[in-house]
JSON list of C-alpha atoms in Angstrom, two decimals:
[
{"chain": "A", "resi": 179, "resn": "MET", "atom": "CA", "xyz": [-0.01, 0.02, -0.03]},
{"chain": "A", "resi": 180, "resn": "GLY", "atom": "CA", "xyz": [1.48, 3.40, -1.09]},
{"chain": "A", "resi": 181, "resn": "TYR", "atom": "CA", "xyz": [1.74, 6.42, 1.12]},
{"chain": "A", "resi": 182, "resn": "SER", "atom": "CA", "xyz": [-1.12, 8.24, -0.65]},
{"chain": "A", "resi": 183, "resn": "GLU", "atom": "CA", "xyz": [-3.32, 5.19, -0.28]},
{"chain": "A", "resi": 184, "resn": "GLU", "atom": "CA", "xyz": [-2.53, 5.05, 3.44]},
{"chain": "A", "resi": 185, "resn": "THR", "atom": "CA", "xyz": [-3.19, 8.72, 3.80]},
{"chain": "A", "resi": 186, "resn": "GLU", "atom": "CA", "xyz": [-6.56, 8.37, 2.05]},
{"chain": "A", "resi": 187, "resn": "ARG", "atom": "CA", "xyz": [-7.45, 5.37, 4.24]},
{"chain": "A", "resi": 188, "resn": "TYR", "atom": "CA", "xyz": [-6.44, 7.25, 7.28]},
{"chain": "A", "resi": 189, "resn": "GLY", "atom": "CA", "xyz": [-8.90, 10.04, 6.28]},
{"chain": "A", "resi": 190, "resn": "GLN", "atom": "CA", "xyz": [-11.62, 7.46, 5.77]},
{"chain": "A", "resi": 191, "resn": "VAL", "atom": "CA", "xyz": [-11.12, 5.95, 9.15]},
{"chain": "A", "resi": 192, "resn": "VAL", "atom": "CA", "xyz": [-11.17, 9.34, 10.87]},
{"chain": "A", "resi": 193, "resn": "GLY", "atom": "CA", "xyz": [-14.33, 10.21, 8.96]},
{"chain": "A", "resi": 194, "resn": "GLU", "atom": "CA", "xyz": [-16.01, 6.99, 9.99]},
{"chain": "A", "resi": 195, "resn": "ILE", "atom": "CA", "xyz": [-15.26, 7.67, 13.67]},
{"chain": "A", "resi": 196, "resn": "GLN", "atom": "CA", "xyz": [-16.61, 11.25, 13.44]},
{"chain": "A", "resi": 197, "resn": "ASN", "atom": "CA", "xyz": [-19.82, 9.91, 11.72]},
{"chain": "A", "resi": 198, "resn": "LYS", "atom": "CA", "xyz": [-20.33, 7.27, 14.43]},
{"chain": "A", "resi": 199, "resn": "GLU", "atom": "CA", "xyz": [-19.91, 9.84, 17.14]},
{"chain": "A", "resi": 200, "resn": "VAL", "atom": "CA", "xyz": [-22.49, 12.06, 15.52]},
{"chain": "A", "resi": 201, "resn": "ASN", "atom": "CA", "xyz": [-24.89, 9.19, 14.88]},
{"chain": "A", "resi": 202, "resn": "TYR", "atom": "CA", "xyz": [-24.53, 8.09, 18.42]},
{"chain": "A", "resi": 203, "resn": "VAL", "atom": "CA", "xyz": [-25.32, 11.59, 19.88]},
{"chain": "A", "resi": 204, "resn": "GLU", "atom": "CA", "xyz": [-28.32, 11.99, 17.45]},
{"chain": "A", "resi": 205, "resn": "ASN", "atom": "CA", "xyz": [-29.70, 8.61, 18.37]},
{"chain": "A", "resi": 206, "resn": "ALA", "atom": "CA", "xyz": [-29.47, 9.31, 22.07]},
{"chain": "A", "resi": 207, "resn": "LYS", "atom": "CA", "xyz": [-31.14, 12.72, 21.61]},
{"chain": "A", "resi": 208, "resn": "SER", "atom": "CA", "xyz": [-33.95, 11.22, 19.50]},
{"chain": "A", "resi": 209, "resn": "GLN", "atom": "CA", "xyz": [-34.75, 8.55, 22.09]},
{"chain": "A", "resi": 210, "resn": "VAL", "atom": "CA", "xyz": [-35.17, 10.96, 25.00]},
{"chain": "A", "resi": 211, "resn": "PRO", "atom": "CA", "xyz": [-38.39, 12.58, 23.67]},
{"chain": "A", "resi": 212, "resn": "ASN", "atom": "CA", "xyz": [-39.82, 9.06, 22.92]},
{"chain": "A", "resi": 213, "resn": "LEU", "atom": "CA", "xyz": [-39.33, 8.05, 26.51]},
{"chain": "A", "resi": 214, "resn": "ARG", "atom": "CA", "xyz": [-40.98, 11.24, 27.76]},
{"chain": "A", "resi": 215, "resn": "ARG", "atom": "CA", "xyz": [-43.96, 10.67, 25.51]},
{"chain": "A", "resi": 216, "resn": "ARG", "atom": "CA", "xyz": [-44.30, 7.20, 26.68]},
{"chain": "A", "resi": 217, "resn": "ALA", "atom": "CA", "xyz": [-44.07, 8.30, 30.33]},
{"chain": "A", "resi": 218, "resn": "SER", "atom": "CA", "xyz": [-46.83, 10.85, 29.87]},
{"chain": "A", "resi": 219, "resn": "SER", "atom": "CA", "xyz": [-49.33, 8.29, 28.61]},
{"chain": "A", "resi": 220, "resn": "ASP", "atom": "CA", "xyz": [-51.64, 6.78, 31.25]},
{"chain": "A", "resi": 221, "resn": "SER", "atom": "CA", "xyz": [-50.59, 3.18, 30.45]},
{"chain": "A", "resi": 222, "resn": "PHE", "atom": "CA", "xyz": [-47.20, 3.58, 32.00]},
{"chain": "A", "resi": 223, "resn": "THR", "atom": "CA", "xyz": [-46.69, 3.31, 35.74]},
{"chain": "A", "resi": 224, "resn": "GLU", "atom": "CA", "xyz": [-43.72, 4.57, 37.49]},
{"chain": "A", "resi": 225, "resn": "GLU", "atom": "CA", "xyz": [-42.25, 0.99, 37.68]},
{"chain": "A", "resi": 226, "resn": "ASN", "atom": "CA", "xyz": [-42.77, 0.44, 33.99]},
{"chain": "A", "resi": 227, "resn": "LEU", "atom": "CA", "xyz": [-41.08, 3.77, 33.27]},
{"chain": "A", "resi": 228, "resn": "GLN", "atom": "CA", "xyz": [-38.09, 2.91, 35.35]},
{"chain": "A", "resi": 229, "resn": "LEU", "atom": "CA", "xyz": [-37.89, -0.54, 33.54]},
{"chain": "A", "resi": 230, "resn": "GLN", "atom": "CA", "xyz": [-38.08, 1.15, 30.22]},
{"chain": "A", "resi": 231, "resn": "GLU", "atom": "CA", "xyz": [-35.42, 3.62, 31.19]},
{"chain": "A", "resi": 232, "resn": "ALA", "atom": "CA", "xyz": [-33.12, 0.84, 32.45]},
{"chain": "A", "resi": 233, "resn": "ARG", "atom": "CA", "xyz": [-33.59, -1.05, 29.16]},
{"chain": "A", "resi": 234, "resn": "PHE", "atom": "CA", "xyz": [-32.90, 2.11, 27.21]},
{"chain": "A", "resi": 235, "resn": "ASN", "atom": "CA", "xyz": [-29.80, 2.79, 29.27]},
{"chain": "A", "resi": 236, "resn": "GLU", "atom": "CA", "xyz": [-28.60, -0.84, 28.75]},
{"chain": "A", "resi": 237, "resn": "ASP", "atom": "CA", "xyz": [-29.11, -0.61, 24.98]},
{"chain": "A", "resi": 238, "resn": "LEU", "atom": "CA", "xyz": [-27.14, 2.72, 24.96]},
{"chain": "A", "resi": 239, "resn": "ILE", "atom": "CA", "xyz": [-24.42, 1.12, 26.96]},
{"chain": "A", "resi": 240, "resn": "HIS", "atom": "CA", "xyz": [-24.13, -1.77, 24.57]},
{"chain": "A", "resi": 241, "resn": "GLU", "atom": "CA", "xyz": [-24.21, 0.53, 21.54]},
{"chain": "A", "resi": 242, "resn": "ARG", "atom": "CA", "xyz": [-21.50, 2.61, 23.10]},
{"chain": "A", "resi": 243, "resn": "GLU", "atom": "CA", "xyz": [-19.33, -0.41, 23.90]},
{"chain": "A", "resi": 244, "resn": "ASN", "atom": "CA", "xyz": [-19.63, -1.49, 20.30]},
{"chain": "A", "resi": 245, "resn": "ASP", "atom": "CA", "xyz": [-18.72, 2.02, 19.07]},
{"chain": "A", "resi": 246, "resn": "ILE", "atom": "CA", "xyz": [-15.79, 2.10, 21.45]},
{"chain": "A", "resi": 247, "resn": "MET", "atom": "CA", "xyz": [-14.52, -1.30, 20.04]},
{"chain": "A", "resi": 248, "resn": "GLU", "atom": "CA", "xyz": [-14.79, 0.05, 16.51]},
{"chain": "A", "resi": 249, "resn": "ILE", "atom": "CA", "xyz": [-12.91, 3.25, 17.46]},
{"chain": "A", "resi": 250, "resn": "THR", "atom": "CA", "xyz": [-10.27, 1.15, 19.16]},
{"chain": "A", "resi": 251, "resn": "ASN", "atom": "CA", "xyz": [-9.88, -0.95, 16.04]},
{"chain": "A", "resi": 252, "resn": "ALA", "atom": "CA", "xyz": [-9.73, 2.24, 13.91]},
{"chain": "A", "resi": 253, "resn": "ILE", "atom": "CA", "xyz": [-7.04, 3.68, 16.20]},
{"chain": "A", "resi": 254, "resn": "LEU", "atom": "CA", "xyz": [-4.98, 0.47, 15.93]},
{"chain": "A", "resi": 255, "resn": "GLU", "atom": "CA", "xyz": [-5.34, 0.69, 12.10]},
{"chain": "A", "resi": 256, "resn": "ILE", "atom": "CA", "xyz": [-4.24, 4.32, 12.17]},
{"chain": "A", "resi": 257, "resn": "HIS", "atom": "CA", "xyz": [-1.30, 3.33, 14.39]},
{"chain": "A", "resi": 258, "resn": "SER", "atom": "CA", "xyz": [-0.30, 0.67, 11.77]},
{"chain": "A", "resi": 259, "resn": "PHE", "atom": "CA", "xyz": [-0.49, 3.36, 8.96]},
{"chain": "A", "resi": 260, "resn": "SER", "atom": "CA", "xyz": [1.77, 5.62, 10.99]},
{"chain": "A", "resi": 261, "resn": "GLN", "atom": "CA", "xyz": [4.34, 2.88, 11.56]},
{"chain": "A", "resi": 262, "resn": "GLU", "atom": "CA", "xyz": [4.35, 2.01, 7.80]},
{"chain": "A", "resi": 263, "resn": "ALA", "atom": "CA", "xyz": [4.70, 5.70, 6.87]},
{"chain": "A", "resi": 264, "resn": "ASN", "atom": "CA", "xyz": [7.60, 5.94, 9.33]},
{"chain": "A", "resi": 265, "resn": "LYS", "atom": "CA", "xyz": [9.35, 2.96, 7.68]},
{"chain": "A", "resi": 266, "resn": "MET", "atom": "CA", "xyz": [8.78, 4.59, 4.25]},
{"chain": "A", "resi": 267, "resn": "VAL", "atom": "CA", "xyz": [10.22, 7.89, 5.29]},
{"chain": "A", "resi": 268, "resn": "ALA", "atom": "CA", "xyz": [13.21, 6.15, 6.84]},
{"chain": "A", "resi": 269, "resn": "LYS", "atom": "CA", "xyz": [13.82, 4.25, 3.56]},
{"chain": "A", "resi": 270, "resn": "GLN", "atom": "CA", "xyz": [13.49, 7.54, 1.62]},
{"chain": "A", "resi": 271, "resn": "GLY", "atom": "CA", "xyz": [16.05, 9.13, 3.97]},
{"chain": "A", "resi": 272, "resn": "GLU", "atom": "CA", "xyz": [18.48, 6.36, 3.41]},
{"chain": "A", "resi": 273, "resn": "GLY", "atom": "CA", "xyz": [18.06, 6.66, -0.33]},
{"chain": "A", "resi": 274, "resn": "LEU", "atom": "CA", "xyz": [18.73, 10.43, -0.09]},
{"chain": "A", "resi": 275, "resn": "ASP", "atom": "CA", "xyz": [21.83, 9.76, 1.99]},
{"chain": "A", "resi": 276, "resn": "ILE", "atom": "CA", "xyz": [23.14, 7.31, -0.59]},
{"chain": "A", "resi": 277, "resn": "LEU", "atom": "CA", "xyz": [22.42, 9.82, -3.39]},
{"chain": "A", "resi": 278, "resn": "ALA", "atom": "CA", "xyz": [24.09, 12.68, -1.52]},
{"chain": "A", "resi": 279, "resn": "LEU", "atom": "CA", "xyz": [27.19, 10.40, -0.89]},
{"chain": "A", "resi": 280, "resn": "ASN", "atom": "CA", "xyz": [27.35, 9.38, -4.57]},
{"chain": "A", "resi": 281, "resn": "THR", "atom": "CA", "xyz": [27.03, 12.92, -5.68]},
{"chain": "A", "resi": 282, "resn": "SER", "atom": "CA", "xyz": [29.85, 14.11, -3.39]},
{"chain": "A", "resi": 283, "resn": "GLN", "atom": "CA", "xyz": [32.04, 11.31, -4.60]},
{"chain": "A", "resi": 284, "resn": "ALA", "atom": "CA", "xyz": [31.36, 12.19, -8.15]},
{"chain": "A", "resi": 285, "resn": "VAL", "atom": "CA", "xyz": [32.36, 15.77, -7.39]},
{"chain": "A", "resi": 286, "resn": "SER", "atom": "CA", "xyz": [35.50, 14.61, -5.70]},
{"chain": "A", "resi": 287, "resn": "TYR", "atom": "CA", "xyz": [36.51, 12.33, -8.54]},
{"chain": "A", "resi": 288, "resn": "THR", "atom": "CA", "xyz": [35.80, 15.13, -11.02]},
{"chain": "A", "resi": 289, "resn": "HIS", "atom": "CA", "xyz": [38.17, 17.53, -9.13]},
{"chain": "A", "resi": 290, "resn": "LEU", "atom": "CA", "xyz": [40.86, 14.80, -8.98]},
{"chain": "A", "resi": 291, "resn": "THR", "atom": "CA", "xyz": [40.64, 13.80, -12.70]},
{"chain": "A", "resi": 292, "resn": "LEU", "atom": "CA", "xyz": [40.29, 17.41, -14.07]},
{"chain": "A", "resi": 293, "resn": "PRO", "atom": "CA", "xyz": [44.03, 18.14, -13.96]},
{"chain": "A", "resi": 294, "resn": "THR", "atom": "CA", "xyz": [44.75, 14.83, -15.64]},
{"chain": "A", "resi": 295, "resn": "ILE", "atom": "CA", "xyz": [42.24, 15.62, -18.45]},
{"chain": "A", "resi": 296, "resn": "TYR", "atom": "CA", "xyz": [43.83, 19.04, -18.87]},
{"chain": "A", "resi": 297, "resn": "SER", "atom": "CA", "xyz": [47.38, 17.54, -19.07]},
{"chain": "A", "resi": 298, "resn": "VAL", "atom": "CA", "xyz": [46.15, 15.02, -21.73]},
{"chain": "A", "resi": 299, "resn": "GLN", "atom": "CA", "xyz": [44.52, 17.77, -23.75]},
{"chain": "A", "resi": 300, "resn": "ILE", "atom": "CA", "xyz": [47.75, 19.84, -23.61]},
{"chain": "A", "resi": 301, "resn": "SER", "atom": "CA", "xyz": [49.82, 16.78, -24.67]},
{"chain": "A", "resi": 302, "resn": "VAL", "atom": "CA", "xyz": [47.45, 16.13, -27.59]},
{"chain": "A", "resi": 303, "resn": "VAL", "atom": "CA", "xyz": [47.68, 19.76, -28.68]},
{"chain": "A", "resi": 304, "resn": "ALA", "atom": "CA", "xyz": [51.47, 19.72, -28.30]},
{"chain": "A", "resi": 305, "resn": "VAL", "atom": "CA", "xyz": [51.85, 16.52, -30.39]},
{"chain": "A", "resi": 306, "resn": "SER", "atom": "CA", "xyz": [49.58, 17.83, -33.11]},
{"chain": "A", "resi": 307, "resn": "LEU", "atom": "CA", "xyz": [51.52, 21.10, -33.20]},
{"chain": "A", "resi": 308, "resn": "LYS", "atom": "CA", "xyz": [54.85, 19.13, -33.61]},
{"chain": "A", "resi": 309, "resn": "LYS", "atom": "CA", "xyz": [53.42, 17.24, -36.59]},
{"chain": "A", "resi": 310, "resn": "LYS", "atom": "CA", "xyz": [52.70, 20.52, -38.48]}
]
């Protein structure tokens, strides 16, 4: 998986987490008025209301636990992306170090061989002038 693909997947995971959080809050808010309406009807006693509220709270707790597990898995996935990106950056750094070393060696060899090239050119010119 390339770095840009990992970055895109990271954005998707973060977006999923944010969407789940928004959905959870909206769901909880939408359930509260339903409970109040049920409580206002004559068919509910105080005991039934408490029982309904307890069930609702249990459902919310289970839903929240599932969401927490999904978020935990997403965080682990993001951590994995970060580790892979770190390895890629380290490899690129090594490649740049090798490139810099080769470039500096090429410059050094050029400076060392340049006087030899000039002396060979001077010798060739001198020999060609003697022939004339």
